[in-house]
Structures are given as C-alpha cells and as structure tokens.
mmCIF file of C-alpha atoms and ligand atoms in Angstrom:
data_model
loop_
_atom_site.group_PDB
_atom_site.id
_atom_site.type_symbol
_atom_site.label_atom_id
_atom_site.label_comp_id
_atom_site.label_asym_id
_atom_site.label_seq_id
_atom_site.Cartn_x
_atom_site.Cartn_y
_atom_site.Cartn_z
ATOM 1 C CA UNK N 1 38.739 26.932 -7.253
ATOM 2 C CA UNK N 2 41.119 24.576 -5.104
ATOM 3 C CA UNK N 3 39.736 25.711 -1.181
ATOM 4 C CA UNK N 4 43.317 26.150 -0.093
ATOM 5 C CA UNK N 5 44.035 28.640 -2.983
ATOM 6 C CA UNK N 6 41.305 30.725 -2.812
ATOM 7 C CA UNK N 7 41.855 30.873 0.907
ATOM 8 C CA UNK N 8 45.369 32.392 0.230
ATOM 9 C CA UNK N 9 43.935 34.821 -2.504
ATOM 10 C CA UNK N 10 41.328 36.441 0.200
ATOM 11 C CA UNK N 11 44.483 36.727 2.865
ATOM 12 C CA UNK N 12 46.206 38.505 0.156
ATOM 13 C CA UNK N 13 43.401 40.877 -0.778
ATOM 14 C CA UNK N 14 43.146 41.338 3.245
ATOM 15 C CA UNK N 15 46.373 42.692 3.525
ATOM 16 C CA UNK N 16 47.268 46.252 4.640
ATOM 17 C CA UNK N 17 50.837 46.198 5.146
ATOM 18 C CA UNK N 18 53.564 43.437 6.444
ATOM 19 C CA UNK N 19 54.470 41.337 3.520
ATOM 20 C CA UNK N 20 52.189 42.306 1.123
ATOM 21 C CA UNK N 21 54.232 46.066 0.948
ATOM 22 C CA UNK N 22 57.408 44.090 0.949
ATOM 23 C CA UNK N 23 55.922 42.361 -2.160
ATOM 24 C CA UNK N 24 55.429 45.301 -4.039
ATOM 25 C CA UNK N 25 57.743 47.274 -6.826
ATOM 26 C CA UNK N 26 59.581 49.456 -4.364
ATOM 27 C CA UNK N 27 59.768 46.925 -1.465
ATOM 28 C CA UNK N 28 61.322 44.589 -3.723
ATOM 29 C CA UNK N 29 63.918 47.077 -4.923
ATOM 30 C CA UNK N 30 64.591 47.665 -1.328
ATOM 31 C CA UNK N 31 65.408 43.900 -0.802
ATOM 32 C CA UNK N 32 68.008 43.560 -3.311
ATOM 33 C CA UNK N 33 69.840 46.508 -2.191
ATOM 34 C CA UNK N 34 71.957 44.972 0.472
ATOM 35 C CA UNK N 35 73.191 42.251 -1.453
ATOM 36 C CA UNK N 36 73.313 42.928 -5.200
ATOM 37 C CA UNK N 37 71.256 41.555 -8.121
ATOM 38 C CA UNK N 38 71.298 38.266 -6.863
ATOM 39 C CA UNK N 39 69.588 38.829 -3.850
ATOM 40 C CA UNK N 40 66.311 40.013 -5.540
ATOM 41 C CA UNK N 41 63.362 37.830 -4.067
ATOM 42 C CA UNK N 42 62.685 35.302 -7.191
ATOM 43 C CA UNK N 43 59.201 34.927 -8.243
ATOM 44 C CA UNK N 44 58.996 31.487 -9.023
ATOM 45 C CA UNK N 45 60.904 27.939 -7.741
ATOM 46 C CA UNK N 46 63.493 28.193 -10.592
ATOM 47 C CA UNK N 47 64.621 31.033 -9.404
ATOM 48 C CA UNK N 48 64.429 30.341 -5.552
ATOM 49 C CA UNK N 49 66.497 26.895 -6.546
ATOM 50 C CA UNK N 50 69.213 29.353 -8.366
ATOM 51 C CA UNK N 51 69.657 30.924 -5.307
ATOM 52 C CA UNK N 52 70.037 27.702 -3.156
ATOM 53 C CA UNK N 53 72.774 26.311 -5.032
ATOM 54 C CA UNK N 54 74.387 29.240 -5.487
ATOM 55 C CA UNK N 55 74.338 29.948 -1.850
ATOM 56 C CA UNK N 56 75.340 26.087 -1.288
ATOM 57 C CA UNK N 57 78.255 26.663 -3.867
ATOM 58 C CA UNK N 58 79.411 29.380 -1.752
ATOM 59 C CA UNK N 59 79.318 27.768 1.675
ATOM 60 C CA UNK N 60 81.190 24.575 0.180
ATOM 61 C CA UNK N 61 84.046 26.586 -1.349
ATOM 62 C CA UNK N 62 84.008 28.755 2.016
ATOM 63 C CA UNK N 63 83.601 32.038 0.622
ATOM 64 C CA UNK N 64 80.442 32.548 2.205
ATOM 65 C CA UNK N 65 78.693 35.910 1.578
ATOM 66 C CA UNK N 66 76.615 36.696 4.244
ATOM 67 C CA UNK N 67 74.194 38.422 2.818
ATOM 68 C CA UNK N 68 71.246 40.465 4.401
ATOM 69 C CA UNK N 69 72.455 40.760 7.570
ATOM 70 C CA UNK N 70 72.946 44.241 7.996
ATOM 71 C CA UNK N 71 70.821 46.939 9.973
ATOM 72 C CA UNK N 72 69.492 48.213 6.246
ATOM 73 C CA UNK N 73 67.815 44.806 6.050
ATOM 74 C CA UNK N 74 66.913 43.966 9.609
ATOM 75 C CA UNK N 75 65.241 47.694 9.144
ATOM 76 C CA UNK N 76 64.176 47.080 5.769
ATOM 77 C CA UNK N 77 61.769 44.064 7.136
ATOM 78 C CA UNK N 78 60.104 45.410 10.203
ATOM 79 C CA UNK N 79 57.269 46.004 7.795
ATOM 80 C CA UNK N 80 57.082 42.482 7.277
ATOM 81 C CA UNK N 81 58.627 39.211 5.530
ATOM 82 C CA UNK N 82 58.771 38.130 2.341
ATOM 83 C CA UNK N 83 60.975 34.973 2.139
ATOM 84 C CA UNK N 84 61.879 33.106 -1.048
ATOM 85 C CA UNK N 85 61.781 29.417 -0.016
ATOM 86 C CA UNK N 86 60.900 27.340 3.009
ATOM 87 C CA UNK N 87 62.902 25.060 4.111
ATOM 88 C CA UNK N 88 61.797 22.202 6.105
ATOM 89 C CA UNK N 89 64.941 20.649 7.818
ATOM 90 C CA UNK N 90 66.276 19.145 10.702
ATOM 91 C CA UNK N 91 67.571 20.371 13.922
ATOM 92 C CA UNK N 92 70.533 19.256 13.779
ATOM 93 C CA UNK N 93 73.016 21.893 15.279
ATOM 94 C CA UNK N 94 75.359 21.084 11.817
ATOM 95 C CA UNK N 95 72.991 21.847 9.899
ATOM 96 C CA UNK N 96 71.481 25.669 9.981
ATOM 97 C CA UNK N 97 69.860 26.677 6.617
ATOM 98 C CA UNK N 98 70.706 30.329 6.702
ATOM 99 C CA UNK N 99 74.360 28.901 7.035
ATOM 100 C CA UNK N 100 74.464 25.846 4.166
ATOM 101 C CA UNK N 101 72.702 28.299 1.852
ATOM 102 C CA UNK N 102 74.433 31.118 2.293
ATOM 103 C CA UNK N 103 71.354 33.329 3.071
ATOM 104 C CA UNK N 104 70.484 35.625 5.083
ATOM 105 C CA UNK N 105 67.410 37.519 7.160
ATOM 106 C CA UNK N 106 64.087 37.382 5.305
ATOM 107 C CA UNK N 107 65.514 35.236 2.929
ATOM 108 C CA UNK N 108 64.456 31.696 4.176
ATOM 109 C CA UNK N 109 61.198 30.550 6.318
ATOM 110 C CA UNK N 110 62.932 27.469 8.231
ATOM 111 C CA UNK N 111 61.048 25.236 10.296
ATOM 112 C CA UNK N 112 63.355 21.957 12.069
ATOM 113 C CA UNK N 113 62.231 18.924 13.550
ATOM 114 C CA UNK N 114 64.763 16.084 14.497
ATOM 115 C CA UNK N 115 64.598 14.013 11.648
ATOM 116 C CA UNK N 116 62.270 16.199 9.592
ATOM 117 C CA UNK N 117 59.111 14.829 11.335
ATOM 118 C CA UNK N 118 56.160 16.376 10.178
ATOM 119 C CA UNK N 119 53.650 15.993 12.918
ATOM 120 C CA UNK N 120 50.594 19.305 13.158
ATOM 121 C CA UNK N 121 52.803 21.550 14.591
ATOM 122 C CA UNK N 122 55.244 21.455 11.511
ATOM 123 C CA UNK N 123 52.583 21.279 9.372
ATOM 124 C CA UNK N 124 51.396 24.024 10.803
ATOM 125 C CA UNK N 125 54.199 26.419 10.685
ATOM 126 C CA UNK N 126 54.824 25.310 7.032
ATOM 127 C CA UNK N 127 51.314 26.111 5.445
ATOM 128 C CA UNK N 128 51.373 29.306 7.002
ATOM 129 C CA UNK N 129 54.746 30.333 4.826
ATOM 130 C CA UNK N 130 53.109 28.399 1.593
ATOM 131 C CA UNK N 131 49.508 29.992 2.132
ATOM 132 C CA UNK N 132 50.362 33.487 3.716
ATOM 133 C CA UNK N 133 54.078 34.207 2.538
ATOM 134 C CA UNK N 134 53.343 32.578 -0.785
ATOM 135 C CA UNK N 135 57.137 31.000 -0.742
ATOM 136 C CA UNK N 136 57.226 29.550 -4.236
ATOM 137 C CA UNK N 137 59.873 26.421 -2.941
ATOM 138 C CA UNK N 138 59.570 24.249 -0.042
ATOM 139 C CA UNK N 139 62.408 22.212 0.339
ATOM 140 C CA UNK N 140 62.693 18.844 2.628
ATOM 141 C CA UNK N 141 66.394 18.887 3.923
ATOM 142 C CA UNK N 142 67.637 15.543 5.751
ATOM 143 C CA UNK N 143 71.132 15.167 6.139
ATOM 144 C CA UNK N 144 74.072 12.485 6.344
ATOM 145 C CA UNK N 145 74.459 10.762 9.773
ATOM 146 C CA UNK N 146 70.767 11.900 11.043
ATOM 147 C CA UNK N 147 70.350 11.021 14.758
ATOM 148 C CA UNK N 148 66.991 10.275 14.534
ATOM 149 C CA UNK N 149 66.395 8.379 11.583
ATOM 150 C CA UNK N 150 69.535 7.020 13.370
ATOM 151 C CA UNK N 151 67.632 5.942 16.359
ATOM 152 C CA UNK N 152 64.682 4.482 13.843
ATOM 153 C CA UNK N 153 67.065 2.246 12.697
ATOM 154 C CA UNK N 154 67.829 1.135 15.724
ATOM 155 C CA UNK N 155 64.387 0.607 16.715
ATOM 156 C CA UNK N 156 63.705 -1.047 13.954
ATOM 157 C CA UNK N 157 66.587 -3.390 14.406
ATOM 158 C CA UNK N 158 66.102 -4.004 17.770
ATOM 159 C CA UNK N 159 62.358 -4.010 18.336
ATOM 160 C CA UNK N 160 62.585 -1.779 21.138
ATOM 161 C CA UNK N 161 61.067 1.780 20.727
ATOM 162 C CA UNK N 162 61.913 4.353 22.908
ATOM 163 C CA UNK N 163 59.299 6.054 25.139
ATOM 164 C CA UNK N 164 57.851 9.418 25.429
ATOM 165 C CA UNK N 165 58.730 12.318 23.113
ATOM 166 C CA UNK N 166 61.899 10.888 21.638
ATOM 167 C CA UNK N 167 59.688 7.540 20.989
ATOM 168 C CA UNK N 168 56.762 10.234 19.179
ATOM 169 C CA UNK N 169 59.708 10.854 16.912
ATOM 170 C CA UNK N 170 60.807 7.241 16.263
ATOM 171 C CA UNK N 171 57.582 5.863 15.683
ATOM 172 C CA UNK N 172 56.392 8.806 13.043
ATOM 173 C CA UNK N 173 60.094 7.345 11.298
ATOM 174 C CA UNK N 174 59.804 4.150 11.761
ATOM 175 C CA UNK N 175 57.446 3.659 8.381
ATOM 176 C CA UNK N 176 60.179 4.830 6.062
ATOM 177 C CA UNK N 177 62.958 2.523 7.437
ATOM 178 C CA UNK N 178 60.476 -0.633 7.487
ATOM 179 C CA UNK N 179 59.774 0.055 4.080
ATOM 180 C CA UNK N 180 63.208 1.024 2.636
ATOM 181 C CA UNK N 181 65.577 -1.941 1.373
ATOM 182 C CA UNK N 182 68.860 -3.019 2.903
ATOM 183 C CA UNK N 183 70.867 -3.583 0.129
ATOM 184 C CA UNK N 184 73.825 -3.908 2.190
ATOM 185 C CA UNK N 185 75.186 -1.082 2.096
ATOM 186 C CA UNK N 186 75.370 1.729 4.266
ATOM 187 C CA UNK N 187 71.258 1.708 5.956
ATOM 188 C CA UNK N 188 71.201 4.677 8.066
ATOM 189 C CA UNK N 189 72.062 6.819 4.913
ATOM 190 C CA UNK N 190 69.939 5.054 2.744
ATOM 191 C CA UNK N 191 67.320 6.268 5.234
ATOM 192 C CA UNK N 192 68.202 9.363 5.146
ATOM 193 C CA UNK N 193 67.397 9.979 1.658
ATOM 194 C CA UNK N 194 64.333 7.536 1.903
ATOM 195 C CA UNK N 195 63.070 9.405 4.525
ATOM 196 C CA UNK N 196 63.550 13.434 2.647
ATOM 197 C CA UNK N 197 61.969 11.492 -0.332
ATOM 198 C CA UNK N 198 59.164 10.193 1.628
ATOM 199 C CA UNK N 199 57.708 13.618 3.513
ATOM 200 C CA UNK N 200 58.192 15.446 0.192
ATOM 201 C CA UNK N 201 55.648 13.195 -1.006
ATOM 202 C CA UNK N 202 53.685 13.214 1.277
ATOM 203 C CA UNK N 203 53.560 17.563 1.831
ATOM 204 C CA UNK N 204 52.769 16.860 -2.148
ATOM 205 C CA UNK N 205 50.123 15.288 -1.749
ATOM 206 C CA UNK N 206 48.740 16.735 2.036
ATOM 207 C CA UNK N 207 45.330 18.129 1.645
ATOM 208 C CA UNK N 208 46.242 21.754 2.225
ATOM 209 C CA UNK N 209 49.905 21.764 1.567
ATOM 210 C CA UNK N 210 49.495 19.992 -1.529
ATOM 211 C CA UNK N 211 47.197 22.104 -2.911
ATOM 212 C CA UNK N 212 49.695 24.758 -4.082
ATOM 213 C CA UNK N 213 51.802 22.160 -5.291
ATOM 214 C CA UNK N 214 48.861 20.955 -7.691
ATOM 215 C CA UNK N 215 48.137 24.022 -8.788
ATOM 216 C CA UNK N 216 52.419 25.100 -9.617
ATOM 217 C CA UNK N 217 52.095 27.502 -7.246
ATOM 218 C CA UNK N 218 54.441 25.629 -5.068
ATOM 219 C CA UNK N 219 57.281 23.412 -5.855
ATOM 220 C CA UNK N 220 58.310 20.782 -2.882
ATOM 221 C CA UNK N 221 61.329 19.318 -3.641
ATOM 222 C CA UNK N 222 64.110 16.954 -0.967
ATOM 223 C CA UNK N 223 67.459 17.099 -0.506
ATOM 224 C CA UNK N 224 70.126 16.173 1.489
ATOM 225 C CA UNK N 225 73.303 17.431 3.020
ATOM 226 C CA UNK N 226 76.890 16.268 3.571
ATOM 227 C CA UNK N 227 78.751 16.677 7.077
ATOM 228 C CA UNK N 228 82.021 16.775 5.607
ATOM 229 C CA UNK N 229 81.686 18.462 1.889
ATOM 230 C CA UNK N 230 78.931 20.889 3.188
ATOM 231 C CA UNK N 231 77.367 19.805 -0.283
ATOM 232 C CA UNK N 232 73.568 19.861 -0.271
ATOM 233 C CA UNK N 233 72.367 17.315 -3.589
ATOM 234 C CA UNK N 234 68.434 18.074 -4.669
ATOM 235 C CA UNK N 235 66.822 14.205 -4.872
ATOM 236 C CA UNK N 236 64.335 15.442 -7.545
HETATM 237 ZN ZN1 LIG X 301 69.073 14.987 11.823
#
C-alpha cells in the first residue's frame, strides 16, 4: 500500500472525535441543515467541483448566499472540521475563497501564499487537509493581475531579483516565467495561468501530496480568477 495512504487510514482508525464524528451519518445531516441540500459535504471531487461553480455562479451574478455562517454551524463544528475542498490560493486581498465561492465555515480548507508559492510551510498545511481531513479536491487558484508573478516578470525582465523574503518568493516563480513563451501578448497573464498549471503539477506528482492523487483519492486541479467578472475558469 502507497506509505502516504496507509498513513491516512491509521489517523482515521485513531480517531475519537473531531472530524471523524462530523464524518459520520448524523454529523453529516447536521451539516446540510443550515444551508439546504446543496450544502451536504460531497464525497468525491465531482461533487466538491459542483459546489465550486455553483458557488462561483452565485458570487458573479451577485446573489451570493452566504451559507454556513450562522451560530448553528459555528456550533455545529466545535467537534471538529470536515471541509469539502482545499483550496490553495493566493493572498491577494481580492481574492478570498470563502467569498469567490460562495462558501462558508467548514466548507473550504484555504491556505494563501503570494503567488501560490508552495515552499514546506504550504506544503505543509496542505497535506495535513489531504491526509487528515481527507478533502477529496485541492484546487490551485492564481488570479488575473497577480503581484507576484507580477514582480517575476519583472525580475525576469530586468535581471534584478529582489532581496530577502519578497526575493524567496520571486525566485521560487521565476522557473515558470523563464520557461513560459511570450507570444506577444499579454505576459503577466500568461503567467498567471502558467504558473496555477505548473504547481498543480507539481502537488500531482509531490511525493506525499501526490500520493492521493495517484491513488483517485484526491483530485488537484488549477484555476484562475477574474478581477473584474469575479469568474473563476478550471484550466483542467
Ligand atoms: Zn496574487
């Protein structure tokens, strides 16, 4: 059996309580309450992608829902989480998950990094909701006019990298814009979706993160967002 799999099955069978009582028959009911059928935790990525783009729908046509973020669900989840998808995005203040998706508490395990960068700490934070919250999506979310694949670019133009933590950032982009072709048009934004493309590949095929994916216990899939239409597109 895959190591990282069988290292999520004994963390399941070592559970007590927390999200593993959230998981079952009546802790499920209990999630859907506050929102209606569609607010049921989905089992599998299909069904965790459903509830993206309907959330997204939402958001763009400005009839956001809101849901789960009443005191019945902030009280439903003190035993613990049980959240459908993580999303991997950045931290961009324009771009909140919970708000683009229309979701709500519990429903989304979010980790942000300017620019998406996956360096150990990120890694970190997502394996733990693949492995212990058993999200069945992981979604890579970059987004149009980026800052710091901005600043890559620039780099990369320019030759000169910044220093210290912003440079940490710039130089862990700076493969994906060397390697991504100027056709002309607009760069940065080709980046952008070179650069969601690129770490979804490479959480697909990271030695612990990508062994859920090889099993289907995990889908990873990028996407990318639009300032103006709020419209989020899945690259894949
Ligand atoms: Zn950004």
């Amino acid at each position: 059996m895959n190591v990282a799999v069988s290292r999520r099955t004994a963390f399941r069978a070592s559970l007590t309580g927390g999200a593993a009582l959230v998981l079952g028959g009546s802790g499920a009911a209990a999630l859907a309450s506050s929102d209606g059928p569609e607010s049921a935790r989905p089992g599998d990525a299909d069904g965790a992608l459903r509830l993206l783009r309907q959330g997204n729908r939402r958001w763009r046509a400005s009839a956001s829902h809101h849901p789960n973020e009443d005191a019945a669900r902030r009280e439903e989840l003190t035993g613990g989480q049980s959240p459908f998808a993580t999303i991997l995005g950045c931290s961009d203040s324009r771009v909140p998950p919970e708000l683009v998706f229309d979701r709500g508490l519990g429903d989304l395990f979010t980790v942000r990094s300017a620019g998406q960068v996956p360096d150990p700490s990120v890694l970190g934070s997502v394996l733990y909701a693949v492995e212990h919250l058993e999200t069945p999506l992981l979604v890579v979310l970059g987004h149009e006019s980026c800052g710091a694949v901005s600043a890559a670019v620039e780099a990369h133009e320019t030759g000169d990298v910044p220093q210290g933590h912003i440079g940490h950032l710039v130089e862990r982009l700076l493969p994906v814009v060397e390697s991504t072709p100027d056709d002309g048009g607009d760069f940065v934004d080709a980046c952008v979706t070179a650069n969601a493309e690129d770490i979804a590949r490479r959480l697909r095929e990271d030695e612990e993160i990508g062994g859920f994916a090889r099993t289907g216990a995990l889908r990873v899939v990028a996407a990318r967002y639009e300032l103006g239409t709020g419209a989020v597109t899945f690259l894949d």
